[in-house]
């Protein structure tokens, strides 16, 4: 029983470390996106988009399709 408790504790600790790395990676990407947005750097922002991404402006309804089109905005 003691061995099982130790194994569970170790597994939970490793899972928490993995989650921490994943959360840190997500935060780093979010911070990079905000930095590019605040710098008005369309090329850096476009790098976050997939090649076939579609953006529709909620106010104008204008549609921007693809990473290349996003780079020029």
PDB file of N, CA and C in Angstrom:
ATOM      1  N   UNK A   1       0.825  -1.195   0.000  1.00  0.00           N
ATOM      2  CA  UNK A   1       0.000   0.000   0.000  1.00  0.00           C
ATOM      3  C   UNK A   1       0.866   1.255   0.000  1.00  0.00           C
ATOM      4  N   UNK A   2       1.924   1.232   0.794  1.00  0.00           N
ATOM      5  CA  UNK A   2       2.824   2.384   0.858  1.00  0.00           C
ATOM      6  C   UNK A   2       3.483   2.616  -0.493  1.00  0.00           C
ATOM      7  N   UNK A   3       3.877   1.543  -1.171  1.00  0.00           N
ATOM      8  CA  UNK A   3       4.502   1.655  -2.489  1.00  0.00           C
ATOM      9  C   UNK A   3       3.511   2.254  -3.482  1.00  0.00           C
ATOM     10  N   UNK A   4       2.269   1.819  -3.440  1.00  0.00           N
ATOM     11  CA  UNK A   4       1.248   2.348  -4.346  1.00  0.00           C
ATOM     12  C   UNK A   4       1.043   3.847  -4.105  1.00  0.00           C
ATOM     13  N   UNK A   5       1.024   4.247  -2.849  1.00  0.00           N
ATOM     14  CA  UNK A   5       0.855   5.662  -2.525  1.00  0.00           C
ATOM     15  C   UNK A   5       2.024   6.483  -3.063  1.00  0.00           C
ATOM     16  N   UNK A   6       3.230   5.950  -2.973  1.00  0.00           N
ATOM     17  CA  UNK A   6       4.415   6.649  -3.485  1.00  0.00           C
ATOM     18  C   UNK A   6       4.351   6.773  -5.004  1.00  0.00           C
ATOM     19  N   UNK A   7       3.920   5.715  -5.669  1.00  0.00           N
ATOM     20  CA  UNK A   7       3.810   5.749  -7.122  1.00  0.00           C
ATOM     21  C   UNK A   7       2.777   6.775  -7.585  1.00  0.00           C
ATOM     22  N   UNK A   8       1.662   6.826  -6.912  1.00  0.00           N
ATOM     23  CA  UNK A   8       0.620   7.796  -7.261  1.00  0.00           C
ATOM     24  C   UNK A   8       1.136   9.213  -7.037  1.00  0.00           C
ATOM     25  N   UNK A   9       1.811   9.444  -5.927  1.00  0.00           N
ATOM     26  CA  UNK A   9       2.351  10.767  -5.627  1.00  0.00           C
ATOM     27  C   UNK A   9       3.360  11.192  -6.681  1.00  0.00           C
ATOM     28  N   UNK A  10       4.224  10.288  -7.091  1.00  0.00           N
ATOM     29  CA  UNK A  10       5.212  10.593  -8.126  1.00  0.00           C
ATOM     30  C   UNK A  10       4.538  10.900  -9.458  1.00  0.00           C
ATOM     31  N   UNK A  11       3.549  10.118  -9.814  1.00  0.00           N
ATOM     32  CA  UNK A  11       2.837  10.321 -11.078  1.00  0.00           C
ATOM     33  C   UNK A  11       2.127  11.665 -11.088  1.00  0.00           C
ATOM     34  N   UNK A  12       1.497  12.028  -9.995  1.00  0.00           N
ATOM     35  CA  UNK A  12       0.796  13.311  -9.910  1.00  0.00           C
ATOM     36  C   UNK A  12       1.802  14.451 -10.003  1.00  0.00           C
ATOM     37  N   UNK A  13       2.938  14.313  -9.368  1.00  0.00           N
ATOM     38  CA  UNK A  13       3.975  15.345  -9.430  1.00  0.00           C
ATOM     39  C   UNK A  13       4.488  15.546 -10.833  1.00  0.00           C
ATOM     40  N   UNK A  14       4.691  14.455 -11.578  1.00  0.00           N
ATOM     41  CA  UNK A  14       5.167  14.552 -12.960  1.00  0.00           C
ATOM     42  C   UNK A  14       4.104  15.178 -13.846  1.00  0.00           C
ATOM     43  N   UNK A  15       2.853  14.841 -13.611  1.00  0.00           N
ATOM     44  CA  UNK A  15       1.762  15.408 -14.396  1.00  0.00           C
ATOM     45  C   UNK A  15       1.685  16.920 -14.169  1.00  0.00           C
ATOM     46  N   UNK A  16       1.858  17.347 -12.944  1.00  0.00           N
ATOM     47  CA  UNK A  16       1.813  18.774 -12.628  1.00  0.00           C
ATOM     48  C   UNK A  16       2.956  19.504 -13.316  1.00  0.00           C
ATOM     49  N   UNK A  17       4.143  18.897 -13.355  1.00  0.00           N
ATOM     50  CA  UNK A  17       5.276  19.508 -14.041  1.00  0.00           C
ATOM     51  C   UNK A  17       4.988  19.626 -15.529  1.00  0.00           C
ATOM     52  N   UNK A  18       4.416  18.594 -16.115  1.00  0.00           N
ATOM     53  CA  UNK A  18       4.074  18.608 -17.533  1.00  0.00           C
ATOM     54  C   UNK A  18       3.060  19.707 -17.813  1.00  0.00           C
ATOM     55  N   UNK A  19       2.039  19.801 -16.964  1.00  0.00           N
ATOM     56  CA  UNK A  19       1.038  20.846 -17.120  1.00  0.00           C
ATOM     57  C   UNK A  19       1.687  22.225 -17.014  1.00  0.00           C
ATOM     58  N   UNK A  20       2.616  22.382 -16.091  1.00  0.00           N
ATOM     59  CA  UNK A  20       3.281  23.663 -15.911  1.00  0.00           C
ATOM     60  C   UNK A  20       4.039  24.054 -17.172  1.00  0.00           C
ATOM     61  N   UNK A  21       4.715  23.107 -17.806  1.00  0.00           N
ATOM     62  CA  UNK A  21       5.441  23.386 -19.039  1.00  0.00           C
ATOM     63  C   UNK A  21       4.474  23.763 -20.152  1.00  0.00           C
ATOM     64  N   UNK A  22       3.360  23.063 -20.229  1.00  0.00           N
ATOM     65  CA  UNK A  22       2.362  23.368 -21.257  1.00  0.00           C
ATOM     66  C   UNK A  22       1.746  24.739 -21.034  1.00  0.00           C
ATOM     67  N   UNK A  23       1.414  25.036 -19.792  1.00  0.00           N
ATOM     68  CA  UNK A  23       0.834  26.336 -19.466  1.00  0.00           C
ATOM     69  C   UNK A  23       1.839  27.442 -19.765  1.00  0.00           C
ATOM     70  N   UNK A  24       3.086  27.225 -19.429  1.00  0.00           N
ATOM     71  CA  UNK A  24       4.123  28.221 -19.698  1.00  0.00           C
ATOM     72  C   UNK A  24       4.273  28.454 -21.202  1.00  0.00           C
ATOM     73  N   UNK A  25       4.197  27.393 -21.994  1.00  0.00           N
ATOM     74  CA  UNK A  25       4.308  27.524 -23.446  1.00  0.00           C
ATOM     75  C   UNK A  25       3.129  28.307 -24.013  1.00  0.00           C
ATOM     76  N   UNK A  26       1.948  28.037 -23.499  1.00  0.00           N
ATOM     77  CA  UNK A  26       0.748  28.765 -23.952  1.00  0.00           C
ATOM     78  C   UNK A  26       0.855  30.235 -23.575  1.00  0.00           C
ATOM     79  N   UNK A  27       1.282  30.506 -22.369  1.00  0.00           N
ATOM     80  CA  UNK A  27       1.436  31.903 -21.937  1.00  0.00           C
ATOM     81  C   UNK A  27       2.468  32.633 -22.792  1.00  0.00           C
ATOM     82  N   UNK A  28       3.566  31.959 -23.106  1.00  0.00           N
ATOM     83  CA  UNK A  28       4.609  32.579 -23.931  1.00  0.00           C
ATOM     84  C   UNK A  28       4.065  32.926 -25.318  1.00  0.00           C
ATOM     85  N   UNK A  29       3.270  32.029 -25.888  1.00  0.00           N
ATOM     86  CA  UNK A  29       2.679  32.304 -27.208  1.00  0.00           C
ATOM     87  C   UNK A  29       1.697  33.469 -27.118  1.00  0.00           C
ATOM     88  N   UNK A  30       0.883  33.482 -26.074  1.00  0.00           N
ATOM     89  CA  UNK A  30      -0.086  34.572 -25.901  1.00  0.00           C
ATOM     90  C   UNK A  30       0.628  35.912 -25.734  1.00  0.00           C
ATOM     91  N   UNK A  31       1.689  35.925 -24.964  1.00  0.00           N
ATOM     92  CA  UNK A  31       2.453  37.162 -24.764  1.00  0.00           C
ATOM     93  C   UNK A  31       3.100  37.622 -26.065  1.00  0.00           C
ATOM     94  N   UNK A  32       3.613  36.684 -26.851  1.00  0.00           N
ATOM     95  CA  UNK A  32       4.217  37.033 -28.144  1.00  0.00           C
ATOM     96  C   UNK A  32       3.169  37.611 -29.092  1.00  0.00           C
ATOM     97  N   UNK A  33       1.961  37.040 -29.063  1.00  0.00           N
ATOM     98  CA  UNK A  33       0.875  37.548 -29.909  1.00  0.00           C
ATOM     99  C   UNK A  33       0.509  38.973 -29.508  1.00  0.00           C
ATOM    100  N   UNK A  34       0.353  39.210 -28.219  1.00  0.00           N
ATOM    101  CA  UNK A  34       0.008  40.545 -27.731  1.00  0.00           C
ATOM    102  C   UNK A  34       1.103  41.543 -28.089  1.00  0.00           C
ATOM    103  N   UNK A  35       2.345  41.130 -27.949  1.00  0.00           N
ATOM    104  CA  UNK A  35       3.474  42.003 -28.288  1.00  0.00           C
ATOM    105  C   UNK A  35       3.429  42.382 -29.774  1.00  0.00           C
ATOM    106  N   UNK A  36       3.194  41.399 -30.639  1.00  0.00           N
ATOM    107  CA  UNK A  36       3.109  41.667 -32.080  1.00  0.00           C
ATOM    108  C   UNK A  36       1.914  42.566 -32.386  1.00  0.00           C
ATOM    109  N   UNK A  37       0.791  42.317 -31.727  1.00  0.00           N
ATOM    110  CA  UNK A  37      -0.410  43.126 -31.928  1.00  0.00           C
ATOM    111  C   UNK A  37      -0.149  44.573 -31.522  1.00  0.00           C
ATOM    112  N   UNK A  38       0.417  44.770 -30.344  1.00  0.00           N
ATOM    113  CA  UNK A  38       0.683  46.121 -29.848  1.00  0.00           C
ATOM    114  C   UNK A  38       1.717  46.858 -30.692  1.00  0.00           C
ATOM    115  N   UNK A  39       2.604  46.113 -31.345  1.00  0.00           N
ATOM    116  CA  UNK A  39       3.621  46.709 -32.217  1.00  0.00           C
ATOM    117  C   UNK A  39       3.071  46.968 -33.622  1.00  0.00           C
ATOM    118  N   UNK A  40       1.824  46.549 -33.858  1.00  0.00           N
ATOM    119  CA  UNK A  40       1.189  46.685 -35.182  1.00  0.00           C
ATOM    120  C   UNK A  40       2.028  45.987 -36.252  1.00  0.00           C
ATOM    121  N   UNK A  41       2.567  44.822 -35.903  1.00  0.00           N
ATOM    122  CA  UNK A  41       3.432  44.052 -36.798  1.00  0.00           C
ATOM    123  C   UNK A  41       2.621  42.952 -37.475  1.00  0.00           C
ATOM    124  N   UNK A  42       2.095  43.255 -38.654  1.00  0.00           N
ATOM    125  CA  UNK A  42       1.219  42.322 -39.367  1.00  0.00           C
ATOM    126  C   UNK A  42       1.937  41.021 -39.721  1.00  0.00           C
ATOM    127  N   UNK A  43       3.199  41.095 -40.067  1.00  0.00           N
ATOM    128  CA  UNK A  43       3.941  39.883 -40.435  1.00  0.00           C
ATOM    129  C   UNK A  43       4.077  38.938 -39.246  1.00  0.00           C
ATOM    130  N   UNK A  44       4.389  39.483 -38.079  1.00  0.00           N
ATOM    131  CA  UNK A  44       4.502  38.634 -36.886  1.00  0.00           C
ATOM    132  C   UNK A  44       3.145  38.065 -36.486  1.00  0.00           C
ATOM    133  N   UNK A  45       2.101  38.879 -36.591  1.00  0.00           N
ATOM    134  CA  UNK A  45       0.758  38.389 -36.277  1.00  0.00           C
ATOM    135  C   UNK A  45       0.360  37.266 -37.223  1.00  0.00           C
ATOM    136  N   UNK A  46       0.674  37.429 -38.495  1.00  0.00           N
ATOM    137  CA  UNK A  46       0.306  36.422 -39.496  1.00  0.00           C
ATOM    138  C   UNK A  46       0.960  35.076 -39.199  1.00  0.00           C
ATOM    139  N   UNK A  47       2.122  35.094 -38.575  1.00  0.00           N
ATOM    140  CA  UNK A  47       2.820  33.845 -38.259  1.00  0.00           C
ATOM    141  C   UNK A  47       2.018  32.978 -37.284  1.00  0.00           C
ATOM    142  N   UNK A  48       1.109  33.575 -36.549  1.00  0.00           N
ATOM    143  CA  UNK A  48       0.270  32.821 -35.616  1.00  0.00           C
ATOM    144  C   UNK A  48      -0.919  32.159 -36.308  1.00  0.00           C
ATOM    145  N   UNK A  49      -1.171  32.519 -37.535  1.00  0.00           N
ATOM    146  CA  UNK A  49      -2.325  32.036 -38.289  1.00  0.00           C
ATOM    147  C   UNK A  49      -1.936  30.840 -39.150  1.00  0.00           C
ATOM    148  N   UNK A  50      -2.888  29.951 -39.393  1.00  0.00           N
ATOM    149  CA  UNK A  50      -2.645  28.847 -40.322  1.00  0.00           C
ATOM    150  C   UNK A  50      -2.760  29.379 -41.740  1.00  0.00           C
ATOM    151  N   UNK A  51      -2.238  28.625 -42.696  1.00  0.00           N
ATOM    152  CA  UNK A  51      -2.263  29.039 -44.101  1.00  0.00           C
ATOM    153  C   UNK A  51      -3.677  29.266 -44.612  1.00  0.00           C
ATOM    154  N   UNK A  52      -4.645  28.521 -44.081  1.00  0.00           N
ATOM    155  CA  UNK A  52      -6.017  28.623 -44.579  1.00  0.00           C
ATOM    156  C   UNK A  52      -6.964  29.317 -43.593  1.00  0.00           C
ATOM    157  N   UNK A  53      -6.408  30.122 -42.708  1.00  0.00           N
ATOM    158  CA  UNK A  53      -7.223  30.827 -41.722  1.00  0.00           C
ATOM    159  C   UNK A  53      -8.141  31.838 -42.408  1.00  0.00           C
ATOM    160  N   UNK A  54      -9.291  32.060 -41.798  1.00  0.00           N
ATOM    161  CA  UNK A  54     -10.232  33.063 -42.297  1.00  0.00           C
ATOM    162  C   UNK A  54     -10.597  33.977 -41.132  1.00  0.00           C
ATOM    163  N   UNK A  55     -10.469  35.273 -41.357  1.00  0.00           N
ATOM    164  CA  UNK A  55     -10.848  36.270 -40.362  1.00  0.00           C
ATOM    165  C   UNK A  55     -11.990  37.078 -40.938  1.00  0.00           C
ATOM    166  N   UNK A  56     -13.038  37.262 -40.165  1.00  0.00           N
ATOM    167  CA  UNK A  56     -14.168  38.080 -40.585  1.00  0.00           C
ATOM    168  C   UNK A  56     -14.313  39.213 -39.577  1.00  0.00           C
ATOM    169  N   UNK A  57     -14.157  40.437 -40.064  1.00  0.00           N
ATOM    170  CA  UNK A  57     -14.272  41.609 -39.206  1.00  0.00           C
ATOM    171  C   UNK A  57     -15.704  41.706 -38.692  1.00  0.00           C
ATOM    172  N   UNK A  58     -15.861  41.760 -37.388  1.00  0.00           N
ATOM    173  CA  UNK A  58     -17.204  41.750 -36.791  1.00  0.00           C
ATOM    174  C   UNK A  58     -17.983  43.031 -37.073  1.00  0.00           C
ATOM    175  N   UNK A  59     -17.294  44.119 -37.363  1.00  0.00           N
ATOM    176  CA  UNK A  59     -17.997  45.372 -37.631  1.00  0.00           C
ATOM    177  C   UNK A  59     -18.344  45.544 -39.103  1.00  0.00           C
ATOM    178  N   UNK A  60     -17.369  45.285 -39.972  1.00  0.00           N
ATOM    179  CA  UNK A  60     -17.587  45.526 -41.403  1.00  0.00           C
ATOM    180  C   UNK A  60     -18.047  44.287 -42.160  1.00  0.00           C
ATOM    181  N   UNK A  61     -17.783  43.117 -41.590  1.00  0.00           N
ATOM    182  CA  UNK A  61     -18.098  41.877 -42.293  1.00  0.00           C
ATOM    183  C   UNK A  61     -17.055  41.506 -43.335  1.00  0.00           C
ATOM    184  N   UNK A  62     -16.014  42.327 -43.449  1.00  0.00           N
ATOM    185  CA  UNK A  62     -14.955  42.065 -44.422  1.00  0.00           C
ATOM    186  C   UNK A  62     -14.243  40.770 -44.066  1.00  0.00           C
ATOM    187  N   UNK A  63     -13.957  39.979 -45.087  1.00  0.00           N
ATOM    188  CA  UNK A  63     -13.345  38.664 -44.907  1.00  0.00           C
ATOM    189  C   UNK A  63     -11.901  38.687 -45.390  1.00  0.00           C
ATOM    190  N   UNK A  64     -10.995  38.189 -44.567  1.00  0.00           N
ATOM    191  CA  UNK A  64      -9.580  38.070 -44.931  1.00  0.00           C
ATOM    192  C   UNK A  64      -9.242  36.591 -44.851  1.00  0.00           C
ATOM    193  N   UNK A  65      -8.847  36.011 -45.974  1.00  0.00           N
ATOM    194  CA  UNK A  65      -8.582  34.567 -46.029  1.00  0.00           C
ATOM    195  C   UNK A  65      -7.105  34.307 -46.289  1.00  0.00           C
ATOM    196  N   UNK A  66      -6.524  33.438 -45.484  1.00  0.00           N
ATOM    197  CA  UNK A  66      -5.151  32.996 -45.679  1.00  0.00           C
ATOM    198  C   UNK A  66      -4.125  33.817 -44.922  1.00  0.00           C
ATOM    199  N   UNK A  67      -3.021  33.181 -44.602  1.00  0.00           N
ATOM    200  CA  UNK A  67      -1.937  33.844 -43.866  1.00  0.00           C
ATOM    201  C   UNK A  67      -1.326  34.973 -44.681  1.00  0.00           C
ATOM    202  N   UNK A  68      -1.153  34.758 -45.978  1.00  0.00           N
ATOM    203  CA  UNK A  68      -0.535  35.786 -46.818  1.00  0.00           C
ATOM    204  C   UNK A  68      -1.373  37.060 -46.829  1.00  0.00           C
ATOM    205  N   UNK A  69      -2.687  36.928 -46.915  1.00  0.00           N
ATOM    206  CA  UNK A  69      -3.559  38.103 -46.895  1.00  0.00           C
ATOM    207  C   UNK A  69      -3.497  38.788 -45.543  1.00  0.00           C
ATOM    208  N   UNK A  70      -3.360  38.032 -44.492  1.00  0.00           N
ATOM    209  CA  UNK A  70      -3.295  38.576 -43.140  1.00  0.00           C
ATOM    210  C   UNK A  70      -2.022  39.379 -42.944  1.00  0.00           C
ATOM    211  N   UNK A  71      -0.928  38.957 -43.601  1.00  0.00           N
ATOM    212  CA  UNK A  71       0.359  39.647 -43.462  1.00  0.00           C
ATOM    213  C   UNK A  71       0.282  41.089 -43.918  1.00  0.00           C
ATOM    214  N   UNK A  72      -0.574  41.371 -44.869  1.00  0.00           N
ATOM    215  CA  UNK A  72      -0.631  42.713 -45.454  1.00  0.00           C
ATOM    216  C   UNK A  72      -1.561  43.647 -44.706  1.00  0.00           C
ATOM    217  N   UNK A  73      -2.211  43.199 -43.687  1.00  0.00           N
ATOM    218  CA  UNK A  73      -3.177  44.035 -42.942  1.00  0.00           C
ATOM    219  C   UNK A  73      -2.534  44.684 -41.756  1.00  0.00           C
TER     220      UNK A  73
END
